[in-house]
Tab-separated table of C-alpha atoms in Angstrom:
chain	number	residue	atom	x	y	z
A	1	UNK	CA	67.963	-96.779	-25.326
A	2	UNK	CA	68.437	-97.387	-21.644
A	3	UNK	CA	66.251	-96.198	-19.026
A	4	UNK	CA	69.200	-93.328	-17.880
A	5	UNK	CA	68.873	-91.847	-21.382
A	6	UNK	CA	65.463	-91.863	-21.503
A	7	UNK	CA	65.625	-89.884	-18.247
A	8	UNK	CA	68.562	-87.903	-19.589
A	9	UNK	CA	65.686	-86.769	-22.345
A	10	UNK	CA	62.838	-86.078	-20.521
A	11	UNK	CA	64.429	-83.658	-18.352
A	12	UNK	CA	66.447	-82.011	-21.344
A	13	UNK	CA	62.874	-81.794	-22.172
A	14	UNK	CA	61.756	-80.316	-19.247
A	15	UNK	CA	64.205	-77.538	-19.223
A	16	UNK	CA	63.510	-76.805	-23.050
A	17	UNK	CA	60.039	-76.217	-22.164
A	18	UNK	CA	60.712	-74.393	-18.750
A	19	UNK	CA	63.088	-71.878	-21.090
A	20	UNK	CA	60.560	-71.461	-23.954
A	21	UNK	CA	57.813	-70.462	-21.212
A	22	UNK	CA	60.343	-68.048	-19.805
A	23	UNK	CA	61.564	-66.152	-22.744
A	24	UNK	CA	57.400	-66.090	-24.387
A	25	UNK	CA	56.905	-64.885	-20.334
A	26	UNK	CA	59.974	-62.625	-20.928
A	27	UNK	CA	58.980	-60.944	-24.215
A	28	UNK	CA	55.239	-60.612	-23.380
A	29	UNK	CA	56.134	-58.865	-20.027
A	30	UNK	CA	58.327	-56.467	-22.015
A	31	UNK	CA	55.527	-55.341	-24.338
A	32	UNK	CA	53.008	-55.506	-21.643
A	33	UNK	CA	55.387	-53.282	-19.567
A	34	UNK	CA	56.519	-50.867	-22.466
A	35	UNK	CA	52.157	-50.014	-22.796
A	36	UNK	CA	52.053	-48.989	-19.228
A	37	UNK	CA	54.829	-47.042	-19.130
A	38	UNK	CA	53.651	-45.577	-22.435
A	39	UNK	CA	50.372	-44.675	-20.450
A	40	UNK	CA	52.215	-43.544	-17.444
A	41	UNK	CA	54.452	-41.513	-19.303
A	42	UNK	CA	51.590	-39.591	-21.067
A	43	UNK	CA	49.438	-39.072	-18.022
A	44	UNK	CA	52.720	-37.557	-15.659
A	45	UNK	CA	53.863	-35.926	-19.004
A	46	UNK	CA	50.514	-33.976	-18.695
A	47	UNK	CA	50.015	-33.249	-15.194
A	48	UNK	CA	53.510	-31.165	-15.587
A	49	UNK	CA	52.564	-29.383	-18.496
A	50	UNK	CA	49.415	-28.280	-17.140
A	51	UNK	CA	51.185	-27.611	-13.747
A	52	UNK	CA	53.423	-25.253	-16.019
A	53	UNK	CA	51.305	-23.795	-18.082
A	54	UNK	CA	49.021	-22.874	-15.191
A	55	UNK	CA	52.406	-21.614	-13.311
A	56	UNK	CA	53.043	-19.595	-16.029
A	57	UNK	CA	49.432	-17.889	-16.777
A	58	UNK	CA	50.269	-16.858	-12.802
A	59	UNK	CA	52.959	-15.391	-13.628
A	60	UNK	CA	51.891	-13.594	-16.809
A	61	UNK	CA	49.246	-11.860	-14.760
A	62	UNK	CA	51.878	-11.132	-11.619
A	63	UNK	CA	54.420	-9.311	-14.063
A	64	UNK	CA	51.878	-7.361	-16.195
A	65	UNK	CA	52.949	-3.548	-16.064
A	66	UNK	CA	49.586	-2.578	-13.986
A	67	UNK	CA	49.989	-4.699	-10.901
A	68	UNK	CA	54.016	-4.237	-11.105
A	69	UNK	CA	54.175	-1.035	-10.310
A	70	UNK	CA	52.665	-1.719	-6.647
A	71	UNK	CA	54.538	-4.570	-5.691
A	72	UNK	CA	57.797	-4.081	-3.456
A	73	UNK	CA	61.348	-4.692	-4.745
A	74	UNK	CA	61.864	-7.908	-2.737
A	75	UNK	CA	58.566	-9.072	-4.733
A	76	UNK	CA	59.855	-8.161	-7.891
A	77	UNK	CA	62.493	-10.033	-6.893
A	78	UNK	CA	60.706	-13.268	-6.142
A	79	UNK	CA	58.527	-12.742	-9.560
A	80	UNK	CA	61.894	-12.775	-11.665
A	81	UNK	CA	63.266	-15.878	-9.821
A	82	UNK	CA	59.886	-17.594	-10.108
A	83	UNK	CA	60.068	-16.665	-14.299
A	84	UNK	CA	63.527	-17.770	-14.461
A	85	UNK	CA	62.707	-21.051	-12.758
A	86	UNK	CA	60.004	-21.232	-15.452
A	87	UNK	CA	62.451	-20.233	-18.497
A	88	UNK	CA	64.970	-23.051	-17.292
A	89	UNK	CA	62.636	-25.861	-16.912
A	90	UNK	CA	63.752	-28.864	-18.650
A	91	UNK	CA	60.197	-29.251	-21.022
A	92	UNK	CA	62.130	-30.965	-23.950
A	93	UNK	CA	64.463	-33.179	-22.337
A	94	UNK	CA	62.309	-35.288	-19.501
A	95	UNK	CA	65.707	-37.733	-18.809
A	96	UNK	CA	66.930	-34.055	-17.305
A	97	UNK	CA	67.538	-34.507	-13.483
A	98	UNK	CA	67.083	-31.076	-12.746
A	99	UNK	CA	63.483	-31.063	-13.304
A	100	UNK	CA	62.053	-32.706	-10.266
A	101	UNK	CA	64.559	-30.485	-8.235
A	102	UNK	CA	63.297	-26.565	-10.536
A	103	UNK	CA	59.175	-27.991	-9.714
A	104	UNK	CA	60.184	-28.312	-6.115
A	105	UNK	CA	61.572	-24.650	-6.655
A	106	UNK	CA	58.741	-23.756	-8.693
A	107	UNK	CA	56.344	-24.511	-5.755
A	108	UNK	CA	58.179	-22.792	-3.267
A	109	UNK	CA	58.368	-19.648	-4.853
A	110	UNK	CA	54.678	-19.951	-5.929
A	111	UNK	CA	53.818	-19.973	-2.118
A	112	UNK	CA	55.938	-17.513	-1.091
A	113	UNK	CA	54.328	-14.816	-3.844
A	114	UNK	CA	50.913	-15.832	-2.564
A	115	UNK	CA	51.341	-15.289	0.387
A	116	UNK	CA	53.025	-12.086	-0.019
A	117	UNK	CA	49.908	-10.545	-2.171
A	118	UNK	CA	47.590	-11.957	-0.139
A	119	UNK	CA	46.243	-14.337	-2.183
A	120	UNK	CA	45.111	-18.027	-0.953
A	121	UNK	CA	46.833	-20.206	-2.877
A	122	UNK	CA	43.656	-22.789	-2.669
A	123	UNK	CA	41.891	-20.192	-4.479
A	124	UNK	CA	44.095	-20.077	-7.408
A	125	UNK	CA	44.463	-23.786	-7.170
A	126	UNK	CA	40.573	-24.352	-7.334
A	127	UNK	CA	40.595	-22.470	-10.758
A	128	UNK	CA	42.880	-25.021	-12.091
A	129	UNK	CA	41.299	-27.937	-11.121
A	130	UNK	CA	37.810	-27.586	-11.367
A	131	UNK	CA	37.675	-26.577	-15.293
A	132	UNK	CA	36.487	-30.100	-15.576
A	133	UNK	CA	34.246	-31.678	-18.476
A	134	UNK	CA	31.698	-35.171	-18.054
A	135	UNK	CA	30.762	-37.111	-21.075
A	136	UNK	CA	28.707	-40.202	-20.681
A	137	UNK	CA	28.976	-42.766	-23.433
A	138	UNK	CA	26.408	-45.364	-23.982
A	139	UNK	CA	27.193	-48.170	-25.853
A	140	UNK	CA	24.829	-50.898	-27.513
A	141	UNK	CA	26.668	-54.215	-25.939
A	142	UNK	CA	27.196	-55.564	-22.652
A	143	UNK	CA	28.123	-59.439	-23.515
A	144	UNK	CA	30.863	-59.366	-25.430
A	145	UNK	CA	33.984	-58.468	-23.224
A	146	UNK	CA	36.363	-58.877	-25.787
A	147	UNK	CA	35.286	-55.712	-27.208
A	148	UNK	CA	34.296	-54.080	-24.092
A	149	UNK	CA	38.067	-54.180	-22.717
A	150	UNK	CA	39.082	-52.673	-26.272
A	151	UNK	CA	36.674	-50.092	-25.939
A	152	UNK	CA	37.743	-48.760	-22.579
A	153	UNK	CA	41.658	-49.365	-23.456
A	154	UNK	CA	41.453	-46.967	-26.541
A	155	UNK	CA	40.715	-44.422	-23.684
A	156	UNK	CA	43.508	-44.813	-22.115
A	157	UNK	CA	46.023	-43.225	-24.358
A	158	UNK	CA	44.760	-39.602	-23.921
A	159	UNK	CA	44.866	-38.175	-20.310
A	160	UNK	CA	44.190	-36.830	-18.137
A	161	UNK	CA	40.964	-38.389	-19.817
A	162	UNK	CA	39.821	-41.082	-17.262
A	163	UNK	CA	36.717	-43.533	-17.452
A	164	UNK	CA	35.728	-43.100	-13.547
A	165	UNK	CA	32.245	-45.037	-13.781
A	166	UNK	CA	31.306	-48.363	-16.250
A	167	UNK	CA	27.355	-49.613	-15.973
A	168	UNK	CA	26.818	-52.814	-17.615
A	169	UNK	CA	22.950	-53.977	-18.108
A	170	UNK	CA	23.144	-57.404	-19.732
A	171	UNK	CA	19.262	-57.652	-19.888
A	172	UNK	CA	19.331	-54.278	-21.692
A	173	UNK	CA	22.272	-55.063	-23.869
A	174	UNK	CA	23.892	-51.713	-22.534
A	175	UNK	CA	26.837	-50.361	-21.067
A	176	UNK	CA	27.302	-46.798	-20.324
A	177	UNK	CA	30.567	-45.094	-19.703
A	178	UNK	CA	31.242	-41.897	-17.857
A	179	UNK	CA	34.337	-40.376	-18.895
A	180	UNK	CA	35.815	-36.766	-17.075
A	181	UNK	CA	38.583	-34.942	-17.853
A	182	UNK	CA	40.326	-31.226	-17.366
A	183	UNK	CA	39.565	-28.629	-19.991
A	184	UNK	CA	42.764	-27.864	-21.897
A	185	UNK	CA	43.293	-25.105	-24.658
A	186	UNK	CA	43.054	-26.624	-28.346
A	187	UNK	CA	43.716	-30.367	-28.627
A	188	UNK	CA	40.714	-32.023	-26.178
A	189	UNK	CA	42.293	-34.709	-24.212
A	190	UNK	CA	38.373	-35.436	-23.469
A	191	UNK	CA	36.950	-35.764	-26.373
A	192	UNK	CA	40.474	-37.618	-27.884
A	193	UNK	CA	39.622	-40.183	-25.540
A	194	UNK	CA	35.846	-40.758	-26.351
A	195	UNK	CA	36.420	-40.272	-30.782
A	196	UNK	CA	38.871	-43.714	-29.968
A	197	UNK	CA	36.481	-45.488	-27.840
A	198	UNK	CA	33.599	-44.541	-31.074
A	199	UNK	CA	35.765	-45.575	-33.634
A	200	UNK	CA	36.790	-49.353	-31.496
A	201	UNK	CA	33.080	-49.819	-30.529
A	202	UNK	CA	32.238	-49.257	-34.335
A	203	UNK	CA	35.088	-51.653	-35.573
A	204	UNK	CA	34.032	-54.320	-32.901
A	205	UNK	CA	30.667	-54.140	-32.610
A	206	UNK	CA	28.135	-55.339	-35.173
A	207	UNK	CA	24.158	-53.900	-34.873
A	208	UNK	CA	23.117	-56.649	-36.340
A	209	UNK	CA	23.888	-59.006	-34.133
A	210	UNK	CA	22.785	-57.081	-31.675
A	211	UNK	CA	19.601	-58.076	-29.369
A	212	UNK	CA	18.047	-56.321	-25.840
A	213	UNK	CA	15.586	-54.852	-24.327
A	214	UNK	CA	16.332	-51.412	-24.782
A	215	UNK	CA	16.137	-49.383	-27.503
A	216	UNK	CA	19.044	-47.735	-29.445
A	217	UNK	CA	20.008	-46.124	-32.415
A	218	UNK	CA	23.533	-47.362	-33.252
A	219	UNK	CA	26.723	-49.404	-31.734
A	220	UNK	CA	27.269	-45.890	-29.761
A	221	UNK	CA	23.456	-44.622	-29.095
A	222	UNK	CA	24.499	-41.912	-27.198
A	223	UNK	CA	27.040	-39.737	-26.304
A	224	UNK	CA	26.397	-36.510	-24.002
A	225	UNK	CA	28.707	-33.923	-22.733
A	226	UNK	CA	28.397	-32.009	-18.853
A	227	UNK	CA	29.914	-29.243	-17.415
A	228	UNK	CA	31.271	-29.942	-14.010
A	229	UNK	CA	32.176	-27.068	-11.810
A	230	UNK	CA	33.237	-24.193	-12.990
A	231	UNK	CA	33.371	-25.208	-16.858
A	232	UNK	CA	30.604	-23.189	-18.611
A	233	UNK	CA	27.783	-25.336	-20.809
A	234	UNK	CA	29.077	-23.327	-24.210
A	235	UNK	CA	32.513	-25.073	-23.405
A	236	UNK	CA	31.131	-28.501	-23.357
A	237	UNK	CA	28.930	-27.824	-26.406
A	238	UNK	CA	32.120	-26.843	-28.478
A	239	UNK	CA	33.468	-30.407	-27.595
A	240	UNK	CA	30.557	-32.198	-28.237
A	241	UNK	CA	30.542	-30.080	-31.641
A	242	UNK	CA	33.706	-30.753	-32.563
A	243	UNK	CA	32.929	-34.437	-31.724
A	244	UNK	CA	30.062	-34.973	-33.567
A	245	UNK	CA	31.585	-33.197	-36.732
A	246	UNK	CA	34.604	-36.107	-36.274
A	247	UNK	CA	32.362	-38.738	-36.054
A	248	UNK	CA	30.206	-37.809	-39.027
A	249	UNK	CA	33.250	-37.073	-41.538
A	250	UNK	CA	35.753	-39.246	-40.644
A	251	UNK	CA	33.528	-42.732	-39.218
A	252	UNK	CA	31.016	-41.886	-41.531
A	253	UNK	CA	28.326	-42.604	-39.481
A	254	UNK	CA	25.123	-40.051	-39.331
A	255	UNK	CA	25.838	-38.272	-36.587
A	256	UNK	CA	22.954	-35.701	-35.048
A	257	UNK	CA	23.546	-33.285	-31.827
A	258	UNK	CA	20.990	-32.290	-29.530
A	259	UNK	CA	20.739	-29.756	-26.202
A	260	UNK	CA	23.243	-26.999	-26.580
A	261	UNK	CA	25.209	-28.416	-28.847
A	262	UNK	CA	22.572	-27.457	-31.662
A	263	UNK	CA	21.854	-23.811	-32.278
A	264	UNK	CA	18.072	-24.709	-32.267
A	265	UNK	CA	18.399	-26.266	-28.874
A	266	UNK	CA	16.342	-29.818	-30.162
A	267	UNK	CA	16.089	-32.408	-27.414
A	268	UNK	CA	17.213	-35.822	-27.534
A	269	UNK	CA	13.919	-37.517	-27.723
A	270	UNK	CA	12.416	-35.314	-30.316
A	271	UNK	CA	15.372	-37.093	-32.519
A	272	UNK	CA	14.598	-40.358	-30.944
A	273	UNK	CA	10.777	-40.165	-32.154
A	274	UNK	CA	11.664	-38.633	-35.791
A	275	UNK	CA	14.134	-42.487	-35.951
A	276	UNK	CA	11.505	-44.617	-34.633
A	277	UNK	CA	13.890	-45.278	-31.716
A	278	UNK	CA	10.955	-46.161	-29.514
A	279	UNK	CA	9.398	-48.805	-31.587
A	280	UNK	CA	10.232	-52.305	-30.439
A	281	UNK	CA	11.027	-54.707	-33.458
A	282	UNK	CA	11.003	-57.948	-31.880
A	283	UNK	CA	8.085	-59.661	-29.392
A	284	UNK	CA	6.838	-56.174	-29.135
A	285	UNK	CA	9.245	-55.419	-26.302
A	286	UNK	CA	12.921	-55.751	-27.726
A	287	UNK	CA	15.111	-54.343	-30.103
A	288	UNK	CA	17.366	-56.749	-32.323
A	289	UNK	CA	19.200	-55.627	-35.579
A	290	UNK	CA	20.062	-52.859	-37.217
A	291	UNK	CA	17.839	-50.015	-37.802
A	292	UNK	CA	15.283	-50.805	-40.545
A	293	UNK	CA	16.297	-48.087	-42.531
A	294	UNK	CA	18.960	-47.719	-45.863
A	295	UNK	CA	18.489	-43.770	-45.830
A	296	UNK	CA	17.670	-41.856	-42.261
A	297	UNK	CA	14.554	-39.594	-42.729
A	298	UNK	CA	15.931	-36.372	-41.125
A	299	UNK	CA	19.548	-34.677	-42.107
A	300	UNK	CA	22.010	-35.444	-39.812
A	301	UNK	CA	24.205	-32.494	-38.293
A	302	UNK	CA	27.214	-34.400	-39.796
A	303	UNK	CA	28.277	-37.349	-41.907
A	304	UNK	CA	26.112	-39.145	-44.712
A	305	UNK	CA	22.130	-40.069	-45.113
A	306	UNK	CA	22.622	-43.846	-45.777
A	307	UNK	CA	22.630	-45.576	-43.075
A	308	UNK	CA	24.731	-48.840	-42.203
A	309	UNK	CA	22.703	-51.591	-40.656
A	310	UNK	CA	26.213	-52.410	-38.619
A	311	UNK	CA	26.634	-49.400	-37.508
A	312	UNK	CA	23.112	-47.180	-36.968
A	313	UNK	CA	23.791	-43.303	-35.911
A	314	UNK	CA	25.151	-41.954	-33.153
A	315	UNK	CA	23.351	-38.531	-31.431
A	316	UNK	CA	25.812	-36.093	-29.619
A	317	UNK	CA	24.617	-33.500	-27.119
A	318	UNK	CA	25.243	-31.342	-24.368
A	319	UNK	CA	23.444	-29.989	-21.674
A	320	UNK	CA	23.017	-29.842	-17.406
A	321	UNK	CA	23.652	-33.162	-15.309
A	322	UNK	CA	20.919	-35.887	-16.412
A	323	UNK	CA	20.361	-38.429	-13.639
A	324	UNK	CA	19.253	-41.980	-14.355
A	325	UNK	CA	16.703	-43.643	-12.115
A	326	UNK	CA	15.815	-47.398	-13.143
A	327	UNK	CA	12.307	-49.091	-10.564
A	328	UNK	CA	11.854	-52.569	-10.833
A	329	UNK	CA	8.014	-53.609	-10.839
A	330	UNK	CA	7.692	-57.171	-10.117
A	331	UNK	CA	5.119	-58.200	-13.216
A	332	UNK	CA	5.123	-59.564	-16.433
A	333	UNK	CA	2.071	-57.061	-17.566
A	334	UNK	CA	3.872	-54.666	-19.612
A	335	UNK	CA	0.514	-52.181	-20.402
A	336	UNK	CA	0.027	-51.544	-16.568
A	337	UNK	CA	3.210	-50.774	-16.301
A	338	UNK	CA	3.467	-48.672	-19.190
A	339	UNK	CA	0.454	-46.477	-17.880
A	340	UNK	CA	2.639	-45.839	-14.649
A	341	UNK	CA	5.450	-44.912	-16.869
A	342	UNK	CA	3.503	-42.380	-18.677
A	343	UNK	CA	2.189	-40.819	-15.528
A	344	UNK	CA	5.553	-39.966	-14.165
A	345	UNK	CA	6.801	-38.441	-16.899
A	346	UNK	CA	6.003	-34.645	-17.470
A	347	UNK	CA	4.975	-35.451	-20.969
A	348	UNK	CA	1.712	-37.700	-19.352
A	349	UNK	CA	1.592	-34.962	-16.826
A	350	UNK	CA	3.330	-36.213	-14.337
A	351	UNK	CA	6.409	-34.913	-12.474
A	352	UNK	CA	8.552	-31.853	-14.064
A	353	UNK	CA	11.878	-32.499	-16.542
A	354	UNK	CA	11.198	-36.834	-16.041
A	355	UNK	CA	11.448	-38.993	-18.751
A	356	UNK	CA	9.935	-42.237	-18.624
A	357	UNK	CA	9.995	-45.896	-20.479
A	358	UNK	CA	8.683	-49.202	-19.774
A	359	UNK	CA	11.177	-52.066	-20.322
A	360	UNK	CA	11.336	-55.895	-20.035
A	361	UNK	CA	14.141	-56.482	-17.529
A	362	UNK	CA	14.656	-60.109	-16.995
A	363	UNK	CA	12.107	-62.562	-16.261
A	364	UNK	CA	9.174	-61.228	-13.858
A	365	UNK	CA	10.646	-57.449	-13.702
A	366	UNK	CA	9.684	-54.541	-16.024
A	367	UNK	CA	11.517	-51.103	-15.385
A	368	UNK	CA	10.140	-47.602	-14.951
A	369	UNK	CA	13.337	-46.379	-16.228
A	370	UNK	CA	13.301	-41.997	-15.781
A	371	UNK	CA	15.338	-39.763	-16.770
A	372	UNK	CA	15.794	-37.105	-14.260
A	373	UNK	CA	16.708	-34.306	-16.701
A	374	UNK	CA	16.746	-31.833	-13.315
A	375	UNK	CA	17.971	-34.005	-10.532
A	376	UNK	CA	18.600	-30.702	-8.139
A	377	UNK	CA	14.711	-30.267	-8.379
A	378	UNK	CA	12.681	-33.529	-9.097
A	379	UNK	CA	15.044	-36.741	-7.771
A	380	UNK	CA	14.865	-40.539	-7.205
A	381	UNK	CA	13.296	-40.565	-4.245
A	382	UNK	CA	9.918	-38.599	-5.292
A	383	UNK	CA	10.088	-40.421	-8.501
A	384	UNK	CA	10.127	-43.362	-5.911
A	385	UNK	CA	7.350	-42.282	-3.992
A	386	UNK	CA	5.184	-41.551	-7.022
A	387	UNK	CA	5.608	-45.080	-8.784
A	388	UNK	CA	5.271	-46.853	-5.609
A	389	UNK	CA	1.896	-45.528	-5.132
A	390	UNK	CA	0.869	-45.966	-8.849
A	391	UNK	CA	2.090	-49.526	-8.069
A	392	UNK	CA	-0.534	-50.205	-5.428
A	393	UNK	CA	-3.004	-48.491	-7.699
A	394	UNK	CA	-2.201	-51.374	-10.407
A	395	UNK	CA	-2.166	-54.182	-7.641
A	396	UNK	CA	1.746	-54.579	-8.433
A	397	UNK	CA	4.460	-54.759	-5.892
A	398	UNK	CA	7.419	-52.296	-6.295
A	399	UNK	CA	11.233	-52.832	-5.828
A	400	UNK	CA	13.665	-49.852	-4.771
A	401	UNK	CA	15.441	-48.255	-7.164
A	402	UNK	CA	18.676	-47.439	-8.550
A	403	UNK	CA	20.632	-44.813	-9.983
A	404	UNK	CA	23.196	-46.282	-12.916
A	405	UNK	CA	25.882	-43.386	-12.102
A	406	UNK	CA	26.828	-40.730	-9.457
A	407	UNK	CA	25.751	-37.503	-8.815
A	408	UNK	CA	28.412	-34.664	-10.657
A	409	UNK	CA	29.734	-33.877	-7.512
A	410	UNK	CA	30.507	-37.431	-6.769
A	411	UNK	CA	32.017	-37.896	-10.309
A	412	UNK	CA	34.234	-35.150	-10.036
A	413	UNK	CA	35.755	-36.513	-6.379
A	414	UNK	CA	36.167	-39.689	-8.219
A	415	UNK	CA	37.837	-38.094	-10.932
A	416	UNK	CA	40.147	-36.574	-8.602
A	417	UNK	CA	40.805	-39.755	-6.746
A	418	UNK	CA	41.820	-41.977	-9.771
């Protein structure tokens, strides 16, 4: 073969390869692109029916017989255009062109009848939007990012459901995710959202291979619902409910609720204590394994007794914000740090609705780690103050702490922002 041929070859070669990249670039950019236009589609899909369906509540309550008979002809007027408008809107046929130009309609008329009864139309607004639900997730893993990114992109399917806060603790083998989402009649987009990140955590995850240096009780430890704004706790609590009940029947996975979510208002870490959740199995300061138990001592609110040492249980609550406050003490002397622990919390008479544990956080650093079950009242910086002092007490130096999330006002702008 002569050295033109040979040429001739390699760059036939060449372009074979250059083509085969292109069309596996080509189809993988099609599917790629296909999932987030899926994902776009759903979340715009939503934000117009709730625009709608909170256009047409408005106008339920404008044409109701009472108020009708004081309004002026020309508002009648304007209140059977803006119904009309609402009658004619394309909902079943989104390729319809005329629907961008009727919501542009739609939101004239809206102001126009707002401002002709007087009403701001912020106000009205403001009762849409902040109907808004927090639930915090807490999964047992923080190394493995394979399943991590599968666990946050089984959220994304539901919106206006949005993760708007991720904390990853490698040393604690932790990551806790804080979802939000708007309150909608029947189907939950919220708790959708968090039943799909339980179920990939639980198919991704194994307990048993699980190691840190903070306790848990399952692949998902915890899972807690907030009301944010104007959302009412009982709201929340029939998510978290309906959750838990999920979880239990259709994972299979003993599932136990706690705060308002349980008629007999039980806390969280009277469940923890019944599970031996605070009992370290390994070194006497870390947790590795599943839990050592083949039938959990207390009924769960939902799904079976037997316990699967790859999975654990999961607890499901509701209740007021809960703010969490991590101080690093520089020592490796885990009882002195243990006996400042106890004398933050309330329950070693310390400060009001604080929570305390000691915990191993890297080399040369245990954690007071609080939780600040009324943040309005007792917050980081007396907790600060008080473990600082108990610090020089022990002869052990004190680093500044940290909160792992936001405050609920702060999650709720974020919310809004994403």
């Amino acid at each position: 073969m002569s050295s033109e041929d040979i040429f001739d070859c390699i760059l036939r070669l060449e372009e074979t390869h250059i083509q085969q990249g292109f069309d596996e670039g080509y189809e993988a950019g099609l599917v790629s692109g296909r999932e987030d236009a899926r994902h776009l589609g759903l979340k715009l899909g939503f934000e117009t029916g709730e625009l709608l369906g909170f256009y047409k509540g408005c106008s339920s309550l404008w044409n109701s017989p009472a108020l009708l008979v004081h309004l002026s002809p020309q508002l009648h007027k304007h209140l059977h255009d803006f119904q009309s408008l609402l009658d004619k809107f394309p909902l079943l046929d989104p390729e319809d062109e005329t629907k961008d130009e009727i919501k542009d309609d739609l939101r004239v008329k809206f102001n126009i009848i707002c401002a002709s009864l007087g009403v701001p139309k912020k106000q009205l607004e403001m009762l849409r939007k902040e109907m808004l639900a927090c639930c915090k997730v807490y999964i047992s893993e923080a190394r493995n990012k394979t399943a991590l990114e599968a666990i946050e992109g089984a959220a994304k399917p539901f919106p206006p459901a949005a993760i708007v806060n991720k904390f990853e603790d490698a040393a604690y083998g932790r990551v806790g995710y804080t979802l939000v989402s708007t309150l909608a009649q029947g189907n939950s987009p919220l708790k959708n959202a968090v039943f799909a990140m339980v179920k990939t955590a639980l198919d991704t995850i194994n307990l048993e291979l699980h190691s840190g240096s903070h306790p848990r009780l399952g692949v998902v430890d915890h899972i807690c619902f907030h009301p944010l704004y104007e959302t009412s706790i009982e709201q929340v609590s029939a998510v978290a409910t309906s959750l838990a009940m999920d979880i239990g029947s259709i994972l299979r996975v003993p599932t136990y609720l706690y705060g308002a979510a349980k008629e007999e208002h039980c806390t969280l870490d009277s469940i923890r204590r019944k599970l031996g959740y605070f009992k370290a199995n390994r070194e006497g300061h870390e947790w590795a394994g599943g839990l050592d138990l083949e039938v959990v001592p207390v009924k769960p609110d939902a799904g079976p007794q037997e316990v699967s040492k790859a999975k654990g249980v999961v607890a499901v609550g509701a209740c007021g914000w809960v703010s969490n406050y991590n101080v690093p003490v520089m020592s490796n002397d885990l009882k002195a740090v243990r006996r400042m622990a106890r004398k933050v919390s309330e329950r070693g008479g310390g400060l009001a609705s604080v929570q305390t544990m000691a915990l191993v956080h890297g080399e040369g650093v245990i954690e007071v780690a609080c939780n600040l079950l009324n943040p309005s009242q007792v917050g980081g910086d007396e907790v600060q103050g008080l473990i600082e002092r108990l610090g020089r007490e022990e002869g052990l130096h004190v680093g500044k702490g940290y909160y792992t999330d936001y405050t609920a006002d702060q999650i709720a702008q974020k919310y809004k922002e994403c």
